[in-house]
XYZ file of C-alpha atoms in Angstrom:
352
model
C 85.339 52.321 132.130
C 88.492 53.024 129.926
C 87.551 56.802 129.426
C 86.604 56.908 133.085
C 90.006 55.392 134.310
C 92.726 56.448 131.981
C 91.349 60.018 131.039
C 88.959 61.393 133.713
C 89.715 60.149 136.843
C 93.492 61.570 136.678
C 92.286 64.805 134.981
C 89.642 65.449 137.439
C 92.228 64.371 140.143
C 94.778 66.702 138.872
C 92.405 69.951 137.841
C 93.243 72.142 140.796
C 96.795 71.334 140.572
C 96.884 72.304 136.458
C 94.463 75.145 136.838
C 97.124 76.749 138.953
C 100.204 76.323 136.698
C 97.791 77.375 133.942
C 96.517 80.521 135.751
C 99.765 83.089 135.090
C 99.844 81.760 130.886
C 96.304 83.003 130.810
C 96.787 85.854 132.380
C 99.627 86.690 130.215
C 97.404 86.497 127.233
C 94.355 87.650 127.552
C 93.080 90.263 125.710
C 89.482 91.592 126.761
C 89.004 88.657 129.112
C 89.534 86.383 125.888
C 91.760 83.519 125.236
C 91.948 81.786 121.842
C 93.374 78.365 122.236
C 95.009 76.732 119.578
C 95.122 72.930 120.022
C 98.038 70.750 118.107
C 97.412 69.141 115.205
C 100.025 69.140 112.946
C 103.228 71.425 113.281
C 103.367 72.683 110.096
C 99.900 73.533 110.162
C 100.276 75.345 113.390
C 103.637 76.882 112.254
C 101.864 78.341 109.326
C 98.968 79.865 110.784
C 101.849 81.572 113.135
C 103.667 82.291 109.918
C 100.765 83.817 107.882
C 99.471 85.845 110.745
C 103.164 87.274 111.109
C 103.065 88.063 107.448
C 100.042 89.887 107.251
C 100.853 91.790 110.493
C 98.326 90.464 112.957
C 98.936 90.344 116.397
C 99.085 86.435 118.149
C 99.551 87.466 121.581
C 96.309 86.452 122.519
C 96.794 83.097 121.356
C 97.705 79.608 123.598
C 98.935 76.677 122.335
C 97.799 73.393 124.210
C 100.699 71.711 123.710
C 100.326 67.480 124.053
C 104.096 66.525 123.387
C 107.343 68.616 124.286
C 108.551 68.873 120.464
C 105.189 70.654 120.200
C 106.153 72.530 122.967
C 109.649 73.591 121.930
C 108.593 74.543 118.276
C 105.421 76.231 119.024
C 107.307 78.321 121.379
C 109.671 79.412 119.640
C 107.550 80.365 116.862
C 106.391 82.639 118.714
C 103.475 81.937 120.385
C 102.718 80.925 124.296
C 102.416 77.297 125.072
C 101.380 75.781 127.617
C 102.164 71.492 128.102
C 99.974 69.497 131.074
C 102.348 65.894 130.833
C 99.953 64.517 133.535
C 96.892 64.802 130.723
C 98.383 65.085 127.876
C 101.023 63.149 127.232
C 98.570 59.572 126.970
C 97.592 61.448 123.435
C 99.231 60.318 120.181
C 102.084 62.414 118.933
C 101.839 61.772 115.443
C 99.196 63.530 113.276
C 96.095 61.600 112.133
C 96.461 59.994 108.929
C 92.380 60.225 108.168
C 89.377 61.621 109.849
C 88.258 59.405 112.642
C 91.353 57.266 113.027
C 92.433 56.805 116.205
C 95.164 58.934 116.615
C 92.595 61.612 115.451
C 90.140 60.639 117.862
C 92.698 60.751 120.749
C 93.283 64.689 119.316
C 89.333 64.938 119.889
C 90.013 64.161 123.176
C 92.298 67.040 123.542
C 90.394 69.446 122.480
C 87.812 68.752 125.268
C 90.421 69.614 127.802
C 91.805 72.386 127.203
C 88.448 74.260 126.576
C 87.204 73.058 129.870
C 90.389 74.233 131.947
C 89.952 77.759 130.123
C 86.835 78.134 130.892
C 86.827 76.969 134.561
C 89.919 80.135 134.602
C 87.043 82.314 133.832
C 87.565 83.557 130.430
C 85.643 83.258 127.081
C 87.533 81.518 124.653
C 88.047 81.317 120.629
C 88.956 77.733 119.868
C 90.237 76.796 116.778
C 92.412 73.553 115.226
C 95.384 74.143 113.864
C 94.311 74.519 110.074
C 92.717 77.703 110.363
C 94.377 81.160 108.787
C 93.444 84.589 109.575
C 93.016 87.138 107.394
C 92.175 89.743 109.955
C 91.593 89.365 114.096
C 88.391 87.684 114.267
C 87.564 88.589 118.307
C 86.447 92.337 117.312
C 83.343 90.549 115.826
C 82.423 88.602 119.120
C 83.149 91.496 121.304
C 80.773 93.649 119.195
C 78.255 94.518 121.859
C 76.410 96.875 119.864
C 75.334 94.340 117.615
C 72.480 93.405 119.927
C 70.407 90.587 117.846
C 74.330 88.824 117.075
C 76.071 89.626 120.846
C 73.358 88.095 123.074
C 74.639 84.374 122.254
C 76.559 81.694 124.717
C 78.465 79.647 122.224
C 78.867 80.136 118.256
C 80.179 77.864 116.181
C 81.398 77.715 112.374
C 78.889 76.234 110.329
C 80.072 72.926 109.171
C 78.272 72.782 105.884
C 77.206 69.464 106.473
C 73.562 69.482 107.400
C 73.071 65.775 107.900
C 70.946 63.919 110.477
C 74.158 63.106 112.886
C 74.676 67.035 113.355
C 71.062 68.276 113.444
C 69.775 70.791 114.426
C 73.053 72.943 114.401
C 75.825 71.220 112.323
C 78.437 72.969 114.320
C 81.915 72.958 113.039
C 83.892 72.461 116.217
C 87.032 73.194 114.926
C 86.229 77.148 115.488
C 84.265 78.301 118.005
C 83.448 81.255 120.653
C 82.587 80.558 124.031
C 81.313 83.379 126.356
C 82.074 82.634 130.057
C 78.846 82.309 132.158
C 77.257 79.862 134.342
C 75.681 78.261 131.435
C 79.187 77.514 129.108
C 81.027 76.616 132.855
C 77.807 73.691 133.137
C 78.009 72.669 129.556
C 81.714 71.997 129.724
C 81.987 70.331 133.102
C 79.070 68.536 131.945
C 81.062 67.414 128.348
C 84.603 66.528 130.397
C 82.649 63.655 131.957
C 80.532 62.783 129.041
C 84.159 62.337 126.719
C 83.027 58.261 126.216
C 80.971 59.685 124.104
C 83.978 60.861 121.572
C 85.250 57.619 121.879
C 82.900 55.513 121.178
C 81.492 57.897 117.968
C 85.218 58.805 116.907
C 83.671 62.036 116.597
C 84.131 65.347 118.839
C 81.289 67.337 116.736
C 78.726 64.539 116.833
C 79.637 64.056 120.439
C 79.333 67.753 121.184
C 75.992 68.062 119.242
C 73.961 65.470 121.374
C 75.299 67.562 124.496
C 73.969 71.135 122.669
C 70.489 69.722 121.857
C 70.229 68.407 125.584
C 72.005 71.833 127.208
C 70.323 74.064 124.625
C 66.573 72.495 125.684
C 67.396 71.351 129.370
C 69.603 74.682 130.757
C 68.835 77.678 128.490
C 71.958 77.899 126.850
C 71.971 79.763 123.498
C 73.685 78.812 120.876
C 74.492 80.910 117.401
C 75.814 78.897 114.180
C 77.497 81.328 111.865
C 75.949 80.509 108.825
C 78.018 78.889 105.643
C 75.521 81.326 103.447
C 75.842 84.117 105.244
C 74.244 86.038 108.352
C 71.601 89.368 107.672
C 73.530 91.046 110.850
C 77.036 91.882 109.175
C 76.010 91.246 105.118
C 74.967 88.584 102.832
C 78.254 86.707 103.203
C 79.777 84.511 105.812
C 82.438 85.948 107.457
C 83.868 82.499 108.361
C 84.474 79.894 105.719
C 85.649 76.491 105.279
C 85.821 73.178 103.730
C 82.487 73.301 102.564
C 82.964 76.458 100.671
C 86.182 75.272 99.110
C 84.778 71.966 97.892
C 81.282 73.136 97.101
C 80.765 76.587 96.501
C 83.322 77.431 93.485
C 81.326 81.158 93.350
C 82.074 81.969 96.825
C 85.603 80.961 96.638
C 86.013 83.066 93.672
C 84.592 86.192 95.236
C 86.819 86.029 97.969
C 90.071 85.612 95.968
C 89.053 88.776 93.977
C 88.489 90.349 97.241
C 84.778 91.325 96.789
C 84.470 88.800 100.268
C 86.434 89.938 103.039
C 85.990 87.037 105.882
C 88.041 86.651 109.099
C 89.534 83.478 108.681
C 89.756 80.357 106.384
C 89.223 76.570 108.369
C 90.527 73.604 105.945
C 88.337 71.290 107.337
C 86.248 68.708 104.938
C 90.113 67.610 103.922
C 91.249 63.678 104.359
C 94.586 64.642 105.587
C 97.508 67.298 106.734
C 99.181 66.946 103.188
C 95.971 67.722 101.244
C 95.532 70.441 103.160
C 99.234 72.072 102.730
C 98.333 71.409 99.436
C 94.682 73.213 99.326
C 96.390 76.387 101.135
C 99.332 76.332 98.988
C 96.565 76.780 95.878
C 95.041 79.550 98.018
C 97.836 81.607 98.333
C 97.771 80.665 101.944
C 101.091 78.964 102.676
C 103.657 80.582 104.616
C 106.356 77.651 105.925
C 108.998 76.686 104.090
C 110.036 73.473 103.393
C 112.846 72.778 105.156
C 110.489 73.372 108.330
C 107.652 71.030 107.403
C 107.446 68.134 109.525
C 110.696 68.968 111.237
C 110.940 69.559 114.981
C 112.802 73.162 116.385
C 115.845 71.059 117.398
C 116.684 69.575 113.908
C 115.621 72.733 112.108
C 117.665 74.815 114.138
C 121.160 72.818 114.516
C 121.715 72.977 110.767
C 121.572 76.599 110.850
C 124.165 79.285 110.977
C 124.331 80.651 115.002
C 121.853 83.125 115.871
C 119.123 81.714 113.065
C 115.956 81.733 114.485
C 112.537 79.328 113.951
C 110.721 82.604 112.492
C 113.985 83.802 110.336
C 114.415 80.198 108.812
C 110.704 79.047 108.403
C 108.504 82.194 108.151
C 108.131 83.384 104.430
C 106.607 86.927 104.076
C 105.050 86.288 100.668
C 102.913 83.167 100.155
C 104.407 80.186 98.878
C 101.863 79.547 96.286
C 101.866 76.230 94.231
C 99.427 74.475 91.904
C 98.167 71.325 92.676
C 94.687 70.642 91.274
C 92.968 72.154 88.537
C 89.251 71.625 89.605
C 90.421 72.835 93.550
C 90.208 76.445 93.804
C 93.467 78.507 93.471
C 93.970 82.204 93.419
C 95.891 81.633 90.413
C 94.584 79.477 87.866
C 95.674 75.960 87.459
C 94.777 74.957 84.163
C 97.740 72.139 83.107
C 97.899 70.667 86.704
C 95.980 67.322 86.809
C 92.324 66.599 88.717
C 92.090 65.515 92.480
C 88.779 64.120 90.846
C 88.746 62.266 87.742
C 87.020 63.712 85.233
C 86.138 67.010 87.149
C 86.347 70.777 84.951
C 88.952 73.235 85.919
C 87.758 75.497 88.744
C 88.853 78.442 86.376
């Protein structure tokens, strides 16, 4: 009853009004009828996505951020990202970052993930959804637009492989922090069903396991076609994964070394399988994927700008043109050797 009364009923009651307000934002950012949806996770991770893309010369004009509070909205807009905020449905979700996977704040943010994808899907657009703890090396959208790759193109939904091939996520093991959805009747039905079953997330504490349960039903019942972007590579595009994440960082030192050497050129990296935002930042710093200046991490746009010179912008103050590399743990992947640093896990040998 808590989900139905506090979240679902207000959302469905306000849906048409929210869609009307969202439509001009969607029309502004859509490319090839596709929108990249980035939900607020933690402000510095969102900033790092924007700053790293800028440093690499990557276009983010197709990105639409769903902010869950006004401070995030202001920061996201000032960093150059188109941002939508709906007080009716999002103000109930926690402003503070989750302290760890599965806690109350984490679960609240998982509910926000359900609503923002449903909204864009309802407007008739394809969606690439990603969490804030993602960095791009290349624009990933052409991968999903490539109609000539017929064996890869003919799917409704594509998910990064989570890497955790446990019974809980069987048979797909989809990572719900990076996935692509083609807009059609099957996916519209899927998300309309999923949004009405959000109480599963509240009970399980996991967006991932809840979505997996609905995927299993819909592939059998409705013919939904799902593709998992294999953690170990796809024959269609070569033998190495184009969409690595936490599994590769923590479990595949060979893959990470080949990626650092340039032998593997993935589209992106998702810092999943990581306890909290503090560790995500430390790991990104070691990888050479952190571009946010210290003075901006964890601060609001107002706080950053009020102490700066007149005419300064958040981008000029916060975004480094070069990666802000720093060693932290010798036993975790790093783009440069960190042999003199302590291990994060006692007794583990150096990555290099």
